């Protein structure tokens, strides 16, 4: 196979993983409600999953270094399959929380192996396109996965079998593709002091955005259910959110290349506060309005994380980009683990709208951070750097971007403020 064809096959495999994961992430909160789980228990499912992602990002590189990419990929896919098939065996909250944590660990390793293969196959001429295609294919897989929830009733075993089949097929696609063993995966390390010195805005922003997005992914299906939306309408809501974020990332990113990135983030965050409040105050039964607001909310909120990464990478030497981006990913995932707990507790007390009240508060706090840093700045920063789409999977994905250039981007005007 040519490198281009091999990249295409591996991208197809990653799309299958995302489709299976997207189906589960939408279906499980809704199924949990039917099983009688409390809202707090459903929030704990999201916390466990994102906590597993954090653990996987830390433990995964050691596992891969010890047994190799192919064994790590095949073995963790088998584990992920078994964990998914175990869900209907014992539908109790504590059991599902444990399964979701382990699933997060396994899924992080699966993504690491896929991203390592893509990094090795990409050349300096096509790295940017490979990374962009990876994000687009992943988002498309997530969107298709949402609609897979409509294949059967929420308690039908088919909704467990379909994502399992998708993940298994991805293992066949990736493992049977003739390619060399990828290079070692970088370890994820968290240096809070160093990250704050590079960018206070990006460091706090990744945590707050992670908390907001973690709460959304974990509890938005339950929000739709409690707001009177049908299963199909709830999947449309989730799909509209991802679609909006997919469409807006590139234009907002290019705009940030020509301006201080914080000046692009600030209006996006403030408008996302308004769309979040609109979703919270939305009357029951307003399906079309909910879809429009979800599309706008996703278009404004989803690009913030990659904008934070671009902002901090503008000030990071090329040889440190993977380490810095991996540290910010851990901060984002830690926020994503905390967000569902707080949102679930509030929803249990005040009802479904509390989810978007919390998201709006988190985004409003981030806007205050940006305003404070801008007020403290002596100069407005302009960049010669280039925005890149950024996945929220593992630190291995950032190697594709970091190796695109041997030189760190340089700013035309530099400010002491971060």
Tab-separated table of C-alpha atoms in Angstrom:
chain	number	residue	atom	x	y	z
A	1	UNK	CA	0.000	0.000	0.000
A	2	UNK	CA	1.084	3.565	-0.656
A	3	UNK	CA	1.339	5.800	2.439
A	4	UNK	CA	-1.731	7.750	1.284
A	5	UNK	CA	-3.862	4.600	1.010
A	6	UNK	CA	-2.608	3.360	4.361
A	7	UNK	CA	-3.515	6.697	5.965
A	8	UNK	CA	-6.983	6.405	4.437
A	9	UNK	CA	-7.479	2.908	5.853
A	10	UNK	CA	-6.333	3.957	9.335
A	11	UNK	CA	-8.580	7.040	9.215
A	12	UNK	CA	-11.473	4.745	8.344
A	13	UNK	CA	-10.604	2.626	11.379
A	14	UNK	CA	-10.521	5.694	13.634
A	15	UNK	CA	-13.926	6.735	12.283
A	16	UNK	CA	-15.348	3.344	13.288
A	17	UNK	CA	-13.963	3.725	16.826
A	18	UNK	CA	-15.503	7.200	17.128
A	19	UNK	CA	-18.849	5.990	15.762
A	20	UNK	CA	-19.020	3.196	18.324
A	21	UNK	CA	-17.926	5.492	21.146
A	22	UNK	CA	-20.358	8.219	20.078
A	23	UNK	CA	-23.271	5.789	20.086
A	24	UNK	CA	-22.423	4.616	23.608
A	25	UNK	CA	-21.830	8.114	24.966
A	26	UNK	CA	-25.302	9.214	23.848
A	27	UNK	CA	-27.145	5.996	24.609
A	28	UNK	CA	-25.803	5.213	28.092
A	29	UNK	CA	-27.115	8.336	29.924
A	30	UNK	CA	-30.551	7.768	28.384
A	31	UNK	CA	-30.491	4.038	29.124
A	32	UNK	CA	-29.313	4.771	32.679
A	33	UNK	CA	-32.396	6.917	33.247
A	34	UNK	CA	-34.614	4.026	32.203
A	35	UNK	CA	-32.684	1.697	34.530
A	36	UNK	CA	-33.576	3.971	37.443
A	37	UNK	CA	-30.120	5.480	38.037
A	38	UNK	CA	-30.133	8.784	39.879
A	39	UNK	CA	-28.927	11.885	38.054
A	40	UNK	CA	-25.833	11.919	40.276
A	41	UNK	CA	-25.039	8.321	39.300
A	42	UNK	CA	-25.381	9.210	35.616
A	43	UNK	CA	-23.004	12.130	36.131
A	44	UNK	CA	-20.574	9.742	37.827
A	45	UNK	CA	-20.576	7.629	34.666
A	46	UNK	CA	-19.195	10.619	32.747
A	47	UNK	CA	-16.677	11.377	35.474
A	48	UNK	CA	-15.453	7.773	35.456
A	49	UNK	CA	-15.092	7.751	31.663
A	50	UNK	CA	-13.039	10.954	31.489
A	51	UNK	CA	-11.058	9.881	34.545
A	52	UNK	CA	-10.202	6.716	32.630
A	53	UNK	CA	-9.017	8.820	29.692
A	54	UNK	CA	-6.659	10.699	32.047
A	55	UNK	CA	-5.301	7.419	33.436
A	56	UNK	CA	-4.922	5.989	29.932
A	57	UNK	CA	-2.944	9.004	28.752
A	58	UNK	CA	-0.514	8.470	31.637
A	59	UNK	CA	-0.292	4.656	31.621
A	60	UNK	CA	-0.689	4.015	27.890
A	61	UNK	CA	2.832	4.978	26.726
A	62	UNK	CA	4.412	2.550	29.229
A	63	UNK	CA	2.165	-0.285	28.091
A	64	UNK	CA	2.893	0.374	24.415
A	65	UNK	CA	6.636	0.619	25.051
A	66	UNK	CA	6.532	-2.722	26.892
A	67	UNK	CA	4.502	-4.847	24.441
A	68	UNK	CA	4.446	-2.867	21.180
A	69	UNK	CA	1.746	-1.012	19.261
A	70	UNK	CA	0.080	-3.973	17.546
A	71	UNK	CA	-0.341	-6.047	20.721
A	72	UNK	CA	-1.419	-2.968	22.702
A	73	UNK	CA	-4.003	-2.029	20.071
A	74	UNK	CA	-5.427	-5.532	19.677
A	75	UNK	CA	-5.400	-6.266	23.394
A	76	UNK	CA	-7.125	-3.036	24.453
A	77	UNK	CA	-9.757	-3.428	21.714
A	78	UNK	CA	-10.528	-6.908	23.113
A	79	UNK	CA	-10.796	-5.421	26.612
A	80	UNK	CA	-13.000	-2.570	25.352
A	81	UNK	CA	-15.253	-5.096	23.593
A	82	UNK	CA	-15.600	-7.208	26.722
A	83	UNK	CA	-16.351	-4.148	28.879
A	84	UNK	CA	-19.087	-3.015	26.475
A	85	UNK	CA	-20.677	-6.451	26.259
A	86	UNK	CA	-20.703	-6.641	30.069
A	87	UNK	CA	-22.942	-3.577	30.413
A	88	UNK	CA	-26.330	-5.376	30.141
A	89	UNK	CA	-25.196	-8.275	32.338
A	90	UNK	CA	-25.527	-6.296	35.569
A	91	UNK	CA	-27.223	-2.891	35.138
A	92	UNK	CA	-26.227	-1.394	38.476
A	93	UNK	CA	-24.701	2.070	38.840
A	94	UNK	CA	-21.484	1.061	40.637
A	95	UNK	CA	-20.802	-1.697	38.103
A	96	UNK	CA	-21.326	0.602	35.111
A	97	UNK	CA	-19.121	3.288	36.702
A	98	UNK	CA	-16.280	0.757	36.991
A	99	UNK	CA	-16.817	-0.399	33.400
A	100	UNK	CA	-16.794	3.166	32.081
A	101	UNK	CA	-13.557	3.985	33.890
A	102	UNK	CA	-11.828	0.940	32.423
A	103	UNK	CA	-13.332	1.721	29.009
A	104	UNK	CA	-11.804	5.206	29.156
A	105	UNK	CA	-8.377	3.714	29.901
A	106	UNK	CA	-8.653	1.210	27.053
A	107	UNK	CA	-9.997	3.762	24.585
A	108	UNK	CA	-7.112	6.134	25.313
A	109	UNK	CA	-4.631	3.386	24.380
A	110	UNK	CA	-6.594	2.575	21.201
A	111	UNK	CA	-6.439	6.208	20.111
A	112	UNK	CA	-2.729	6.395	20.966
A	113	UNK	CA	-1.892	3.535	18.647
A	114	UNK	CA	-3.991	4.965	15.804
A	115	UNK	CA	-2.464	8.413	16.183
A	116	UNK	CA	1.067	7.017	16.320
A	117	UNK	CA	0.527	5.205	13.022
A	118	UNK	CA	-0.823	8.368	11.423
A	119	UNK	CA	2.153	10.358	12.693
A	120	UNK	CA	4.653	7.869	11.233
A	121	UNK	CA	2.881	7.724	7.876
A	122	UNK	CA	2.490	11.499	7.504
A	123	UNK	CA	5.195	13.513	5.753
A	124	UNK	CA	6.171	17.145	6.272
A	125	UNK	CA	4.206	17.965	3.113
A	126	UNK	CA	0.889	16.541	4.297
A	127	UNK	CA	0.941	16.619	8.123
A	128	UNK	CA	-1.491	19.519	8.356
A	129	UNK	CA	-3.939	17.802	6.016
A	130	UNK	CA	-3.623	14.479	7.866
A	131	UNK	CA	-4.400	16.149	11.201
A	132	UNK	CA	-7.351	18.038	9.704
A	133	UNK	CA	-8.705	14.869	8.083
A	134	UNK	CA	-8.312	13.004	11.369
A	135	UNK	CA	-10.408	15.583	13.221
A	136	UNK	CA	-13.038	15.688	10.453
A	137	UNK	CA	-13.319	11.882	10.233
A	138	UNK	CA	-13.481	11.609	14.033
A	139	UNK	CA	-16.261	14.208	14.247
A	140	UNK	CA	-18.142	12.531	11.401
A	141	UNK	CA	-17.888	9.233	13.290
A	142	UNK	CA	-19.231	10.854	16.466
A	143	UNK	CA	-22.174	12.363	14.544
A	144	UNK	CA	-23.050	9.037	12.862
A	145	UNK	CA	-22.743	7.304	16.208
A	146	UNK	CA	-25.347	9.609	17.730
A	147	UNK	CA	-27.892	8.555	15.128
A	148	UNK	CA	-27.129	4.874	15.728
A	149	UNK	CA	-29.118	5.243	18.958
A	150	UNK	CA	-32.263	5.182	16.798
A	151	UNK	CA	-31.598	1.665	15.482
A	152	UNK	CA	-33.562	0.063	18.332
A	153	UNK	CA	-35.141	0.742	21.698
A	154	UNK	CA	-32.835	2.104	24.377
A	155	UNK	CA	-32.931	-1.194	26.302
A	156	UNK	CA	-32.417	-3.343	23.206
A	157	UNK	CA	-29.169	-5.332	23.190
A	158	UNK	CA	-28.634	-4.202	19.583
A	159	UNK	CA	-27.407	-0.831	20.874
A	160	UNK	CA	-24.668	-2.688	22.740
A	161	UNK	CA	-23.777	-4.973	19.829
A	162	UNK	CA	-23.503	-2.272	17.153
A	163	UNK	CA	-20.780	-0.173	18.862
A	164	UNK	CA	-18.979	-3.395	19.778
A	165	UNK	CA	-18.976	-4.460	16.130
A	166	UNK	CA	-17.717	-1.040	15.029
A	167	UNK	CA	-14.784	-1.104	17.457
A	168	UNK	CA	-13.908	-4.716	16.532
A	169	UNK	CA	-13.918	-3.878	12.828
A	170	UNK	CA	-11.638	-0.919	13.496
A	171	UNK	CA	-9.148	-3.298	15.092
A	172	UNK	CA	-9.229	-5.514	12.001
A	173	UNK	CA	-8.809	-2.514	9.702
A	174	UNK	CA	-5.855	-1.066	11.604
A	175	UNK	CA	-4.065	-4.259	12.647
A	176	UNK	CA	-4.235	-5.899	9.201
A	177	UNK	CA	-2.898	-2.828	7.398
A	178	UNK	CA	0.712	-3.399	6.257
A	179	UNK	CA	2.801	-0.691	7.892
A	180	UNK	CA	5.897	-0.375	10.037
A	181	UNK	CA	5.742	-0.372	13.824
A	182	UNK	CA	5.288	3.279	14.886
A	183	UNK	CA	7.741	5.175	17.040
A	184	UNK	CA	7.312	5.423	20.801
A	185	UNK	CA	4.372	7.375	22.213
A	186	UNK	CA	5.326	10.425	24.324
A	187	UNK	CA	4.418	10.267	27.993
A	188	UNK	CA	1.837	12.759	29.236
A	189	UNK	CA	3.319	14.949	31.955
A	190	UNK	CA	1.658	17.722	33.896
A	191	UNK	CA	3.773	20.776	34.753
A	192	UNK	CA	1.227	23.241	36.111
A	193	UNK	CA	3.800	25.903	36.945
A	194	UNK	CA	5.333	25.767	33.485
A	195	UNK	CA	1.923	25.871	31.787
A	196	UNK	CA	0.818	28.885	33.840
A	197	UNK	CA	4.054	30.665	32.931
A	198	UNK	CA	3.412	30.007	29.255
A	199	UNK	CA	-0.268	30.992	29.313
A	200	UNK	CA	-2.642	31.579	32.202
A	201	UNK	CA	-5.514	31.940	29.741
A	202	UNK	CA	-4.883	28.582	28.032
A	203	UNK	CA	-4.274	26.672	31.281
A	204	UNK	CA	-7.407	27.908	33.084
A	205	UNK	CA	-9.353	27.842	29.830
A	206	UNK	CA	-8.616	24.164	29.172
A	207	UNK	CA	-9.889	23.212	32.628
A	208	UNK	CA	-13.062	25.320	32.398
A	209	UNK	CA	-13.827	24.262	28.827
A	210	UNK	CA	-13.143	20.649	29.793
A	211	UNK	CA	-15.609	20.923	32.684
A	212	UNK	CA	-18.243	22.472	30.393
A	213	UNK	CA	-17.791	19.929	27.597
A	214	UNK	CA	-17.556	16.982	30.005
A	215	UNK	CA	-20.859	18.015	31.563
A	216	UNK	CA	-22.410	18.369	28.120
A	217	UNK	CA	-21.245	15.015	26.728
A	218	UNK	CA	-22.248	13.172	29.879
A	219	UNK	CA	-25.633	14.766	30.577
A	220	UNK	CA	-26.974	16.438	27.427
A	221	UNK	CA	-28.733	13.186	26.376
A	222	UNK	CA	-30.428	13.159	29.786
A	223	UNK	CA	-31.265	16.861	29.352
A	224	UNK	CA	-33.015	16.042	26.067
A	225	UNK	CA	-34.887	13.172	27.664
A	226	UNK	CA	-36.048	15.280	30.620
A	227	UNK	CA	-36.994	18.183	28.331
A	228	UNK	CA	-39.514	16.080	26.488
A	229	UNK	CA	-37.467	15.361	23.359
A	230	UNK	CA	-37.821	11.955	21.725
A	231	UNK	CA	-34.819	9.677	21.295
A	232	UNK	CA	-34.438	10.769	17.659
A	233	UNK	CA	-34.714	14.446	18.578
A	234	UNK	CA	-32.092	13.996	21.296
A	235	UNK	CA	-29.677	12.439	18.806
A	236	UNK	CA	-30.339	15.362	16.469
A	237	UNK	CA	-29.476	17.707	19.350
A	238	UNK	CA	-26.145	15.948	19.957
A	239	UNK	CA	-25.366	15.770	16.244
A	240	UNK	CA	-26.136	19.471	15.755
A	241	UNK	CA	-23.690	20.361	18.530
A	242	UNK	CA	-20.826	18.398	16.933
A	243	UNK	CA	-21.693	19.620	13.436
A	244	UNK	CA	-21.614	23.252	14.553
A	245	UNK	CA	-18.206	22.789	16.148
A	246	UNK	CA	-16.856	21.036	13.071
A	247	UNK	CA	-17.980	23.796	10.708
A	248	UNK	CA	-16.710	26.711	12.788
A	249	UNK	CA	-13.264	25.532	13.903
A	250	UNK	CA	-11.440	26.378	10.698
A	251	UNK	CA	-12.812	29.920	10.088
A	252	UNK	CA	-12.347	30.892	13.743
A	253	UNK	CA	-8.864	29.406	13.664
A	254	UNK	CA	-7.853	31.328	10.548
A	255	UNK	CA	-9.237	34.515	12.083
A	256	UNK	CA	-7.102	33.897	15.168
A	257	UNK	CA	-3.993	33.585	12.964
A	258	UNK	CA	-4.367	37.253	12.048
A	259	UNK	CA	-5.245	38.621	15.499
A	260	UNK	CA	-4.525	38.120	19.159
A	261	UNK	CA	-6.146	34.728	19.703
A	262	UNK	CA	-7.671	35.925	22.975
A	263	UNK	CA	-9.599	38.578	21.021
A	264	UNK	CA	-11.129	35.752	18.974
A	265	UNK	CA	-11.817	33.533	21.985
A	266	UNK	CA	-13.489	36.264	24.042
A	267	UNK	CA	-16.530	36.965	21.795
A	268	UNK	CA	-16.919	33.247	21.066
A	269	UNK	CA	-16.984	32.429	24.791
A	270	UNK	CA	-19.369	35.290	25.609
A	271	UNK	CA	-21.769	34.300	22.826
A	272	UNK	CA	-21.579	30.677	24.014
A	273	UNK	CA	-22.732	31.916	27.436
A	274	UNK	CA	-25.805	33.415	25.760
A	275	UNK	CA	-26.620	30.298	23.727
A	276	UNK	CA	-26.190	28.191	26.874
A	277	UNK	CA	-28.626	30.396	28.787
A	278	UNK	CA	-31.039	30.239	25.847
A	279	UNK	CA	-30.933	26.423	25.965
A	280	UNK	CA	-31.542	26.503	29.727
A	281	UNK	CA	-34.536	28.814	29.336
A	282	UNK	CA	-35.925	27.045	26.257
A	283	UNK	CA	-39.564	25.980	26.635
A	284	UNK	CA	-40.363	22.268	26.517
A	285	UNK	CA	-41.261	20.989	23.067
A	286	UNK	CA	-39.283	23.598	21.110
A	287	UNK	CA	-37.413	21.032	19.013
A	288	UNK	CA	-36.424	23.287	16.105
A	289	UNK	CA	-35.285	26.033	18.461
A	290	UNK	CA	-33.261	23.490	20.479
A	291	UNK	CA	-31.490	22.251	17.328
A	292	UNK	CA	-30.629	25.767	16.172
A	293	UNK	CA	-29.310	26.692	19.605
A	294	UNK	CA	-27.309	23.435	19.857
A	295	UNK	CA	-25.748	24.107	16.442
A	296	UNK	CA	-24.759	27.632	17.507
A	297	UNK	CA	-23.609	26.468	20.951
A	298	UNK	CA	-21.342	23.826	19.442
A	299	UNK	CA	-20.024	26.263	16.850
A	300	UNK	CA	-18.989	28.651	19.614
A	301	UNK	CA	-17.830	26.260	22.354
A	302	UNK	CA	-16.038	23.409	20.569
A	303	UNK	CA	-13.344	25.588	18.890
A	304	UNK	CA	-12.233	27.108	22.223
A	305	UNK	CA	-9.999	24.177	23.221
A	306	UNK	CA	-7.948	24.155	19.979
A	307	UNK	CA	-7.725	27.962	20.173
A	308	UNK	CA	-6.267	27.599	23.682
A	309	UNK	CA	-3.718	25.116	22.334
A	310	UNK	CA	-2.811	27.410	19.449
A	311	UNK	CA	-2.417	30.326	21.869
A	312	UNK	CA	0.010	28.462	24.120
A	313	UNK	CA	1.888	26.855	21.215
A	314	UNK	CA	2.623	30.324	19.831
A	315	UNK	CA	4.903	30.736	22.845
A	316	UNK	CA	6.284	27.192	23.014
A	317	UNK	CA	9.525	25.945	21.417
A	318	UNK	CA	8.853	23.281	18.779
A	319	UNK	CA	10.629	20.554	20.765
A	320	UNK	CA	8.280	21.123	23.743
A	321	UNK	CA	4.960	21.278	21.865
A	322	UNK	CA	3.974	17.649	22.432
A	323	UNK	CA	4.769	17.860	26.151
A	324	UNK	CA	2.868	21.143	26.573
A	325	UNK	CA	-0.124	20.013	24.513
A	326	UNK	CA	-0.206	16.711	26.434
A	327	UNK	CA	-0.204	18.606	29.738
A	328	UNK	CA	-3.098	20.780	28.600
A	329	UNK	CA	-4.958	17.656	27.486
A	330	UNK	CA	-4.628	16.264	31.015
A	331	UNK	CA	-5.973	19.544	32.419
A	332	UNK	CA	-8.864	19.471	29.931
A	333	UNK	CA	-9.662	15.827	30.788
A	334	UNK	CA	-9.474	16.564	34.528
A	335	UNK	CA	-12.017	19.336	34.024
A	336	UNK	CA	-14.140	16.955	31.926
A	337	UNK	CA	-14.093	14.482	34.823
A	338	UNK	CA	-15.160	17.132	37.357
A	339	UNK	CA	-17.890	18.793	35.279
A	340	UNK	CA	-20.413	15.913	35.197
A	341	UNK	CA	-20.348	15.531	38.989
A	342	UNK	CA	-21.277	19.166	39.618
A	343	UNK	CA	-23.810	19.274	36.770
A	344	UNK	CA	-25.527	16.067	37.902
A	345	UNK	CA	-25.864	17.273	41.486
A	346	UNK	CA	-27.379	20.548	40.307
A	347	UNK	CA	-29.706	18.816	37.822
A	348	UNK	CA	-30.913	16.462	40.531
A	349	UNK	CA	-31.841	19.428	42.692
A	350	UNK	CA	-33.095	21.927	40.106
A	351	UNK	CA	-33.976	19.958	36.979
A	352	UNK	CA	-32.655	19.654	33.422
A	353	UNK	CA	-31.963	23.388	32.746
A	354	UNK	CA	-29.272	23.351	35.464
A	355	UNK	CA	-26.916	21.662	32.973
A	356	UNK	CA	-26.730	24.720	30.738
A	357	UNK	CA	-26.769	27.129	33.672
A	358	UNK	CA	-23.567	25.452	34.871
A	359	UNK	CA	-22.026	25.478	31.389
A	360	UNK	CA	-22.833	29.187	31.068
A	361	UNK	CA	-21.262	29.939	34.473
A	362	UNK	CA	-18.070	28.061	33.528
A	363	UNK	CA	-17.826	29.928	30.227
A	364	UNK	CA	-18.543	33.247	31.928
A	365	UNK	CA	-15.670	32.581	34.350
A	366	UNK	CA	-13.383	31.928	31.391
A	367	UNK	CA	-14.439	35.185	29.741
A	368	UNK	CA	-13.479	37.021	32.955
A	369	UNK	CA	-10.048	35.335	32.870
A	370	UNK	CA	-9.527	36.509	29.281
A	371	UNK	CA	-10.687	40.041	30.099
A	372	UNK	CA	-8.333	40.203	33.086
A	373	UNK	CA	-5.335	39.072	31.049
A	374	UNK	CA	-6.175	41.477	28.222
A	375	UNK	CA	-6.519	44.346	30.698
A	376	UNK	CA	-3.097	43.496	32.137
A	377	UNK	CA	-1.462	43.402	28.695
A	378	UNK	CA	0.671	46.291	27.506
A	379	UNK	CA	0.508	45.324	23.866
A	380	UNK	CA	-1.889	43.394	21.668
A	381	UNK	CA	-0.286	40.257	20.306
A	382	UNK	CA	-0.373	39.409	16.637
A	383	UNK	CA	0.825	36.068	15.361
A	384	UNK	CA	2.667	34.655	12.404
A	385	UNK	CA	1.734	31.184	13.635
A	386	UNK	CA	-0.812	28.887	12.019
A	387	UNK	CA	-3.917	27.415	13.616
A	388	UNK	CA	-4.363	23.650	13.462
A	389	UNK	CA	-7.404	21.557	14.300
A	390	UNK	CA	-6.887	19.764	17.604
A	391	UNK	CA	-8.417	16.438	18.691
A	392	UNK	CA	-9.294	15.741	22.333
A	393	UNK	CA	-8.030	12.182	22.331
A	394	UNK	CA	-4.429	11.557	23.460
A	395	UNK	CA	-1.084	13.321	23.445
A	396	UNK	CA	0.086	11.158	20.514
A	397	UNK	CA	-2.075	13.233	18.142
A	398	UNK	CA	-0.005	16.340	18.832
A	399	UNK	CA	3.103	14.752	17.329
A	400	UNK	CA	1.499	15.121	13.908
A	401	UNK	CA	1.229	18.871	14.384
A	402	UNK	CA	4.502	19.414	16.257
A	403	UNK	CA	6.656	17.743	13.583
A	404	UNK	CA	5.162	19.906	10.856
A	405	UNK	CA	7.831	22.537	11.464
A	406	UNK	CA	11.236	22.602	13.083
A	407	UNK	CA	10.875	26.243	14.094
A	408	UNK	CA	8.475	27.640	16.674
A	409	UNK	CA	6.101	30.309	15.399
A	410	UNK	CA	7.182	33.866	15.977
A	411	UNK	CA	4.943	36.779	16.887
A	412	UNK	CA	5.019	40.125	15.146
A	413	UNK	CA	4.281	41.910	18.380
A	414	UNK	CA	4.854	40.342	21.783
A	415	UNK	CA	3.297	41.144	25.133
A	416	UNK	CA	4.409	40.150	28.600
A	417	UNK	CA	0.843	39.175	29.468
A	418	UNK	CA	-0.407	35.627	28.931
